[in-house]
Amino acid sequence: MPSATTTEAVPIETAHEDMIHDAQLDYYGKRLATCSSDRTVKVFDVIGGEPLKSSGHTLKGHTGPVWQVAWAHPKFGHILASCSYDGKVLIWGERSQGAADGGWTRVKEHTLHTASVNSVSWAPHELGAILACASSDGKLSVLTFKDDGQWGADIFNGHAIGCNSVSWAPATQPGSLIHPQQPGTQPAAPFKRFASAGCDNLVKIWGYREDTQSWVEEETLDGHTDWVRDVAWAPNIGLPRSYIATASQDKTVLIWTKDSPTSPWVKTPLDPSTASGAPSAAAAGKFPDVVWRVSWSLAGNILAVSCGDGKVTLWKENLRGVWECVSDMSS
């Protein structure tokens, strides 16, 4: 089994007073944002892979546990979104370096949801400053920052019982690397599309229709037998195949592949029983515990899987099309 080498883990003292739910590095890997059940978000400067002892801003504004944070693309400035059990999405902006008080300020408060907001995700920067949100009220919402400085909001029913996660499709058209644009033709406009994971055991794919100015459900991926906790659409450099990873309460991870825009989505379960160090009694296709998060590498070829047993495993597709575990890390 091929093995990936990982550097020594660096513990980070965040000074959070309760459980940490999410940690995200910004685009350049120079800032780390964390969020916690202590109702705060913290931002640290990171130099050489380690946070500066003196740095750290605490962002207060939520009245419940903060589940997730997400950095916007740097072309929109230093912008951070956070979502909480309090039903709010807060968008934070950093004041200019020269400002006397420095630090962060609340740019926008999104309060259209009536229950916990569990996930936030910024769209690819080519589409603009657009944020998708998933809530336990069963609704999805999309916030759009307009040129006139106003925020627009679309909100619509997503999943019965509740929505757990959202992930945007890459802006690159699948296959654009292999079929280059013909001379004299207009480049295809990037299409707004994202996937959502729900408590109805389904993953749904949503596309924006410019003619009706509305979001429509395009496809449903039905493969899990319990709540789908996370969904992650893989980055794409223009190859024809699209990948989506889904993680579930049913202790499985499914990789969904689509070979062309007209092909159906085909599911392949990851099999942890083939990984080195797997218990001999491990059931094929089942992880030892609930799978909470899945995350793709920047190139979209390695998948990190975070399981309730405290382990993170890294997976890669080999030349035969079989997904192999190439590394595992215990917390």
Short mmCIF file of C-alpha atoms in Angstrom, two decimals:
data_model
loop_
_atom_site.label_atom_id
_atom_site.label_comp_id
_atom_site.label_asym_id
_atom_site.label_seq_id
_atom_site.Cartn_x
_atom_site.Cartn_y
_atom_site.Cartn_z
CA MET A 1 0.00 0.00 0.00
CA PRO A 2 1.56 3.37 -0.95
CA SER A 3 2.15 5.59 2.03
CA ALA A 4 2.17 9.39 2.12
CA THR A 5 4.60 11.04 4.52
CA THR A 6 3.14 13.62 6.88
CA THR A 7 5.11 16.13 8.92
CA GLU A 8 4.86 16.29 12.70
CA ALA A 9 1.59 17.76 13.94
CA VAL A 10 1.88 21.19 15.55
CA PRO A 11 -0.48 21.75 18.52
CA ILE A 12 -2.09 25.20 18.55
CA GLU A 13 -3.26 26.89 21.75
CA THR A 14 -6.43 28.75 20.75
CA ALA A 15 -7.62 29.79 24.24
CA HIS A 16 -11.15 28.69 23.31
CA GLU A 17 -13.14 27.80 26.42
CA ASP A 18 -15.12 24.92 24.89
CA MET A 19 -15.09 22.38 22.05
CA ILE A 20 -13.63 23.59 18.71
CA HIS A 21 -15.87 22.73 15.75
CA ASP A 22 -13.95 24.06 12.74
CA ALA A 23 -10.53 25.42 11.77
CA GLN A 24 -9.83 26.96 8.35
CA LEU A 25 -6.69 28.42 6.79
CA ASP A 26 -7.15 31.33 4.40
CA TYR A 27 -6.23 31.28 0.69
CA TYR A 28 -2.54 31.94 1.36
CA GLY A 29 -2.26 29.75 4.46
CA LYS A 30 -1.23 32.81 6.48
CA ARG A 31 -4.31 33.09 8.69
CA LEU A 32 -6.13 30.49 10.75
CA ALA A 33 -9.77 30.94 11.82
CA THR A 34 -11.30 28.71 14.50
CA CYS A 35 -14.79 28.54 16.01
CA SER A 36 -16.14 26.97 19.15
CA SER A 37 -19.07 26.20 21.44
CA ASP A 38 -17.83 29.15 23.52
CA ARG A 39 -19.75 31.29 20.95
CA THR A 40 -16.60 32.95 19.55
CA VAL A 41 -14.52 32.94 16.38
CA LYS A 42 -10.75 33.46 16.67
CA VAL A 43 -8.31 34.54 13.96
CA PHE A 44 -4.55 33.89 14.22
CA ASP A 45 -1.59 34.87 12.04
CA VAL A 46 0.41 31.84 10.94
CA ILE A 47 4.12 32.11 10.11
CA GLY A 48 6.12 29.10 8.94
CA GLY A 49 3.27 26.74 9.83
CA GLU A 50 2.99 27.98 13.43
CA PRO A 51 0.65 30.64 14.86
CA LEU A 52 2.23 33.75 16.35
CA LYS A 53 1.96 33.76 20.13
CA SER A 54 1.07 37.46 20.25
CA SER A 55 -1.54 37.37 17.48
CA GLY A 56 -5.16 36.47 17.79
CA HIS A 57 -8.41 38.37 17.45
CA THR A 58 -11.59 37.17 19.13
CA LEU A 59 -14.77 37.84 17.15
CA LYS A 60 -17.87 38.03 19.36
CA GLY A 61 -21.42 38.32 18.04
CA HIS A 62 -22.99 34.85 18.06
CA THR A 63 -25.23 33.77 20.94
CA GLY A 64 -24.80 30.01 20.45
CA PRO A 65 -22.14 27.47 19.46
CA VAL A 66 -20.39 28.43 16.19
CA TRP A 67 -20.27 25.43 13.86
CA GLN A 68 -18.29 26.56 10.82
CA VAL A 69 -16.13 29.35 9.39
CA ALA A 70 -15.27 30.08 5.75
CA TRP A 71 -12.79 32.51 4.16
CA ALA A 72 -13.77 34.46 1.05
CA HIS A 73 -11.30 34.74 -1.83
CA PRO A 74 -8.70 37.50 -1.12
CA LYS A 75 -9.81 39.51 -4.17
CA PHE A 76 -12.86 40.49 -2.08
CA GLY A 77 -10.67 41.60 0.85
CA HIS A 78 -10.16 39.94 4.24
CA ILE A 79 -13.67 38.51 4.64
CA LEU A 80 -14.74 35.66 6.94
CA ALA A 81 -18.18 34.06 7.32
CA SER A 82 -19.37 32.15 10.40
CA CYS A 83 -22.57 30.22 11.14
CA SER A 84 -24.08 29.24 14.47
CA TYR A 85 -26.73 27.38 16.43
CA ASP A 86 -28.28 30.82 17.01
CA GLY A 87 -29.65 30.74 13.43
CA LYS A 88 -27.41 33.56 12.24
CA VAL A 89 -24.70 33.86 9.61
CA LEU A 90 -22.25 36.67 10.36
CA ILE A 91 -19.88 38.09 7.77
CA TRP A 92 -16.77 39.72 9.22
CA GLY A 93 -14.38 42.12 7.51
CA GLU A 94 -10.94 43.18 8.68
CA ARG A 95 -10.41 46.89 9.15
CA SER A 96 -7.53 48.39 7.19
CA GLN A 97 -4.10 47.93 8.73
CA GLY A 98 -3.81 51.65 9.50
CA ALA A 99 -7.03 51.82 11.53
CA ALA A 100 -6.39 52.84 15.12
CA ASP A 101 -8.31 49.93 16.66
CA GLY A 102 -7.32 47.35 13.98
CA GLY A 103 -9.20 44.07 14.24
CA TRP A 104 -12.45 42.91 12.71
CA THR A 105 -15.92 44.33 12.27
CA ARG A 106 -19.32 42.81 11.41
CA VAL A 107 -20.14 43.56 7.77
CA LYS A 108 -23.43 41.67 7.46
CA GLU A 109 -25.85 39.75 9.65
CA HIS A 110 -27.99 37.15 7.86
CA THR A 111 -31.00 36.22 10.01
CA LEU A 112 -33.49 34.65 7.57
CA HIS A 113 -33.12 31.14 9.03
CA THR A 114 -35.32 30.01 11.94
CA ALA A 115 -33.01 27.29 13.32
CA SER A 116 -29.32 26.41 13.59
CA VAL A 117 -27.21 27.25 10.51
CA ASN A 118 -24.86 24.29 10.15
CA SER A 119 -22.67 25.10 7.14
CA VAL A 120 -21.44 28.03 5.05
CA SER A 121 -19.48 27.90 1.79
CA TRP A 122 -18.22 30.64 -0.55
CA ALA A 123 -18.74 30.15 -4.27
CA PRO A 124 -15.73 30.02 -6.65
CA HIS A 125 -14.44 33.61 -6.94
CA GLU A 126 -15.22 33.69 -10.68
CA LEU A 127 -18.93 33.80 -9.76
CA GLY A 128 -18.56 36.77 -7.38
CA ALA A 129 -18.91 37.14 -3.62
CA ILE A 130 -21.65 34.54 -3.08
CA LEU A 131 -22.23 32.51 0.10
CA ALA A 132 -24.38 29.37 0.42
CA CYS A 133 -25.81 28.43 3.83
CA ALA A 134 -27.49 25.22 5.12
CA SER A 135 -29.84 25.21 8.09
CA SER A 136 -31.69 22.82 10.40
CA ASP A 137 -34.93 24.60 9.40
CA GLY A 138 -34.75 22.55 6.18
CA LYS A 139 -33.88 25.57 4.05
CA LEU A 140 -30.86 26.59 1.99
CA SER A 141 -29.98 30.22 1.38
CA VAL A 142 -27.64 32.00 -1.00
CA LEU A 143 -26.28 35.46 -0.14
CA THR A 144 -24.97 37.60 -3.02
CA PHE A 145 -22.93 40.76 -2.55
CA LYS A 146 -24.03 43.17 -5.26
CA ASP A 147 -22.03 45.92 -7.00
CA ASP A 148 -24.07 48.63 -5.26
CA GLY A 149 -22.91 47.38 -1.85
CA GLN A 150 -26.21 45.67 -0.99
CA TRP A 151 -26.67 41.99 -0.17
CA GLY A 152 -29.30 39.93 -1.97
CA ALA A 153 -30.66 36.73 -0.40
CA ASP A 154 -32.41 33.73 -1.97
CA ILE A 155 -33.90 31.21 0.47
CA PHE A 156 -35.63 27.98 -0.53
CA ASN A 157 -36.59 24.54 0.81
CA GLY A 158 -33.70 22.08 0.63
CA HIS A 159 -34.12 18.93 2.74
CA ALA A 160 -36.89 17.68 5.00
CA ILE A 161 -35.87 17.74 8.72
CA GLY A 162 -32.71 19.76 8.02
CA CYS A 163 -29.66 20.60 5.90
CA ASN A 164 -26.18 19.74 7.16
CA SER A 165 -23.67 20.90 4.55
CA VAL A 166 -23.16 22.75 1.25
CA SER A 167 -20.34 22.60 -1.33
CA TRP A 168 -19.97 24.50 -4.62
CA ALA A 169 -19.16 22.97 -7.98
CA PRO A 170 -15.89 24.27 -9.47
CA ALA A 171 -16.26 27.18 -11.90
CA THR A 172 -14.12 25.34 -14.49
CA GLN A 173 -16.30 23.58 -17.06
CA PRO A 174 -15.63 19.80 -16.99
CA GLY A 175 -13.66 18.82 -20.10
CA SER A 176 -12.54 22.38 -20.94
CA LEU A 177 -8.87 21.33 -20.72
CA ILE A 178 -9.33 18.63 -23.37
CA HIS A 179 -11.73 20.52 -25.64
CA PRO A 180 -10.24 24.00 -25.87
CA GLN A 181 -12.40 26.95 -26.84
CA GLN A 182 -12.73 27.42 -30.59
CA PRO A 183 -11.19 30.67 -31.96
CA GLY A 184 -13.76 33.44 -32.32
CA THR A 185 -16.28 31.87 -29.91
CA GLN A 186 -17.39 33.34 -26.62
CA PRO A 187 -16.14 31.50 -23.51
CA ALA A 188 -18.93 29.69 -21.66
CA ALA A 189 -20.14 31.70 -18.69
CA PRO A 190 -19.37 29.94 -15.39
CA PHE A 191 -22.49 28.24 -14.07
CA LYS A 192 -23.74 28.57 -10.50
CA ARG A 193 -24.17 25.08 -9.05
CA PHE A 194 -23.77 23.54 -5.60
CA ALA A 195 -24.51 20.34 -3.69
CA SER A 196 -26.29 20.08 -0.33
CA ALA A 197 -26.39 17.23 2.22
CA GLY A 198 -29.46 16.59 4.35
CA CYS A 199 -31.11 14.71 7.20
CA ASP A 200 -33.32 12.98 4.59
CA ASN A 201 -30.26 10.79 3.72
CA LEU A 202 -29.99 12.57 0.35
CA VAL A 203 -27.54 14.81 -1.48
CA LYS A 204 -29.14 17.29 -3.88
CA ILE A 205 -27.55 19.30 -6.68
CA TRP A 206 -28.90 22.80 -7.28
CA GLY A 207 -28.40 25.03 -10.32
CA TYR A 208 -29.23 28.70 -10.83
CA ARG A 209 -31.53 29.52 -13.74
CA GLU A 210 -30.79 33.01 -15.08
CA ASP A 211 -34.09 33.15 -17.00
CA THR A 212 -36.26 32.60 -13.91
CA GLN A 213 -33.71 34.06 -11.44
CA SER A 214 -34.23 31.05 -9.19
CA TRP A 215 -32.47 27.94 -7.85
CA VAL A 216 -33.78 24.59 -9.12
CA GLU A 217 -33.08 21.05 -7.99
CA GLU A 218 -31.20 19.35 -10.85
CA GLU A 219 -30.33 15.93 -9.46
CA THR A 220 -30.68 13.81 -6.31
CA LEU A 221 -27.96 11.41 -5.14
CA ASP A 222 -29.55 8.63 -3.09
CA GLY A 223 -27.03 6.21 -1.58
CA HIS A 224 -26.84 6.67 2.19
CA THR A 225 -29.05 5.03 4.83
CA ASP A 226 -28.73 7.76 7.48
CA TRP A 227 -28.14 11.51 7.72
CA VAL A 228 -25.56 12.85 5.27
CA ARG A 229 -23.18 14.87 7.46
CA ASP A 230 -20.94 16.42 4.79
CA VAL A 231 -20.58 16.86 1.05
CA ALA A 232 -17.48 18.03 -0.84
CA TRP A 233 -17.32 18.74 -4.58
CA ALA A 234 -13.77 18.16 -5.85
CA PRO A 235 -11.81 20.96 -7.56
CA ASN A 236 -11.46 20.43 -11.32
CA ILE A 237 -8.70 21.65 -13.63
CA GLY A 238 -10.85 21.00 -16.72
CA LEU A 239 -10.81 17.19 -16.96
CA PRO A 240 -14.10 15.59 -18.07
CA ARG A 241 -14.86 13.67 -14.87
CA SER A 242 -16.53 15.32 -11.86
CA TYR A 243 -16.19 13.96 -8.30
CA ILE A 244 -18.34 14.49 -5.20
CA ALA A 245 -17.54 12.92 -1.80
CA THR A 246 -20.27 12.40 0.81
CA ALA A 247 -19.92 11.39 4.49
CA SER A 248 -22.72 9.97 6.57
CA GLN A 249 -24.02 8.96 9.97
CA ASP A 250 -24.26 5.44 8.46
CA LYS A 251 -20.42 5.18 8.82
CA THR A 252 -19.78 5.24 5.07
CA VAL A 253 -18.12 7.58 2.59
CA LEU A 254 -19.31 7.51 -1.03
CA ILE A 255 -17.40 8.89 -4.02
CA TRP A 256 -19.82 9.96 -6.76
CA THR A 257 -18.37 10.28 -10.27
CA LYS A 258 -19.84 11.72 -13.44
CA ASP A 259 -17.86 11.03 -16.63
CA SER A 260 -19.50 13.69 -18.81
CA PRO A 261 -22.19 16.37 -18.43
CA THR A 262 -24.83 13.93 -19.72
CA SER A 263 -23.66 10.85 -17.76
CA PRO A 264 -25.41 9.68 -14.58
CA TRP A 265 -23.64 9.95 -11.20
CA VAL A 266 -22.06 6.59 -10.21
CA LYS A 267 -21.28 5.85 -6.56
CA THR A 268 -18.24 4.00 -5.16
CA PRO A 269 -17.91 3.38 -1.40
CA LEU A 270 -14.52 3.78 0.29
CA ASP A 271 -13.42 0.53 1.96
CA PRO A 272 -11.52 1.20 5.23
CA SER A 273 -11.09 -2.56 5.82
CA THR A 274 -8.32 -2.50 3.18
CA ALA A 275 -6.36 0.23 5.00
CA SER A 276 -3.24 -0.66 6.98
CA GLY A 277 -4.00 -0.88 10.68
CA ALA A 278 -7.70 -1.59 10.10
CA PRO A 279 -9.15 -3.98 12.72
CA SER A 280 -9.44 -7.51 11.34
CA ALA A 281 -13.15 -7.56 12.16
CA ALA A 282 -13.80 -4.31 10.22
CA ALA A 283 -16.87 -4.56 8.01
CA ALA A 284 -16.17 -3.92 4.32
CA GLY A 285 -17.18 -0.41 3.29
CA LYS A 286 -17.84 0.75 6.88
CA PHE A 287 -15.73 3.12 8.97
CA PRO A 288 -15.37 2.39 12.72
CA ASP A 289 -17.59 5.35 13.65
CA VAL A 290 -19.75 8.13 12.21
CA VAL A 291 -17.94 10.02 9.42
CA TRP A 292 -18.21 13.75 10.06
CA ARG A 293 -16.21 15.60 7.41
CA VAL A 294 -14.68 15.05 3.96
CA SER A 295 -12.29 17.52 2.30
CA TRP A 296 -10.43 17.49 -1.04
CA SER A 297 -6.87 18.65 -1.65
CA LEU A 298 -6.42 21.74 -3.83
CA ALA A 299 -5.70 19.61 -6.89
CA GLY A 300 -8.76 17.47 -6.19
CA ASN A 301 -6.85 14.16 -6.22
CA ILE A 302 -6.56 13.39 -2.47
CA LEU A 303 -9.53 13.13 -0.10
CA ALA A 304 -9.25 13.60 3.67
CA VAL A 305 -11.86 11.76 5.75
CA SER A 306 -12.50 12.70 9.39
CA CYS A 307 -14.09 9.94 11.47
CA GLY A 308 -15.64 9.90 14.94
CA ASP A 309 -12.87 7.59 16.20
CA GLY A 310 -10.46 10.56 16.14
CA LYS A 311 -8.64 9.46 12.96
CA VAL A 312 -8.14 11.34 9.70
CA THR A 313 -7.42 9.14 6.68
CA LEU A 314 -6.19 10.27 3.26
CA TRP A 315 -7.49 8.50 0.13
CA LYS A 316 -6.33 8.48 -3.47
CA GLU A 317 -7.64 6.82 -6.63
CA ASN A 318 -5.09 4.46 -8.20
CA LEU A 319 -4.60 3.86 -11.93
CA ARG A 320 -7.11 0.98 -11.82
CA GLY A 321 -9.78 3.34 -10.50
CA VAL A 322 -9.69 1.82 -6.99
CA TRP A 323 -9.63 4.18 -3.98
CA GLU A 324 -6.78 3.39 -1.58
CA CYS A 325 -5.97 4.72 1.88
CA VAL A 326 -2.49 6.30 1.55
CA SER A 327 -2.14 7.73 5.07
CA ASP A 328 -3.81 7.84 8.46
CA MET A 329 -3.32 10.29 11.29
CA SER A 330 -4.59 9.96 14.83
CA SER A 331 -5.52 13.09 16.73
#
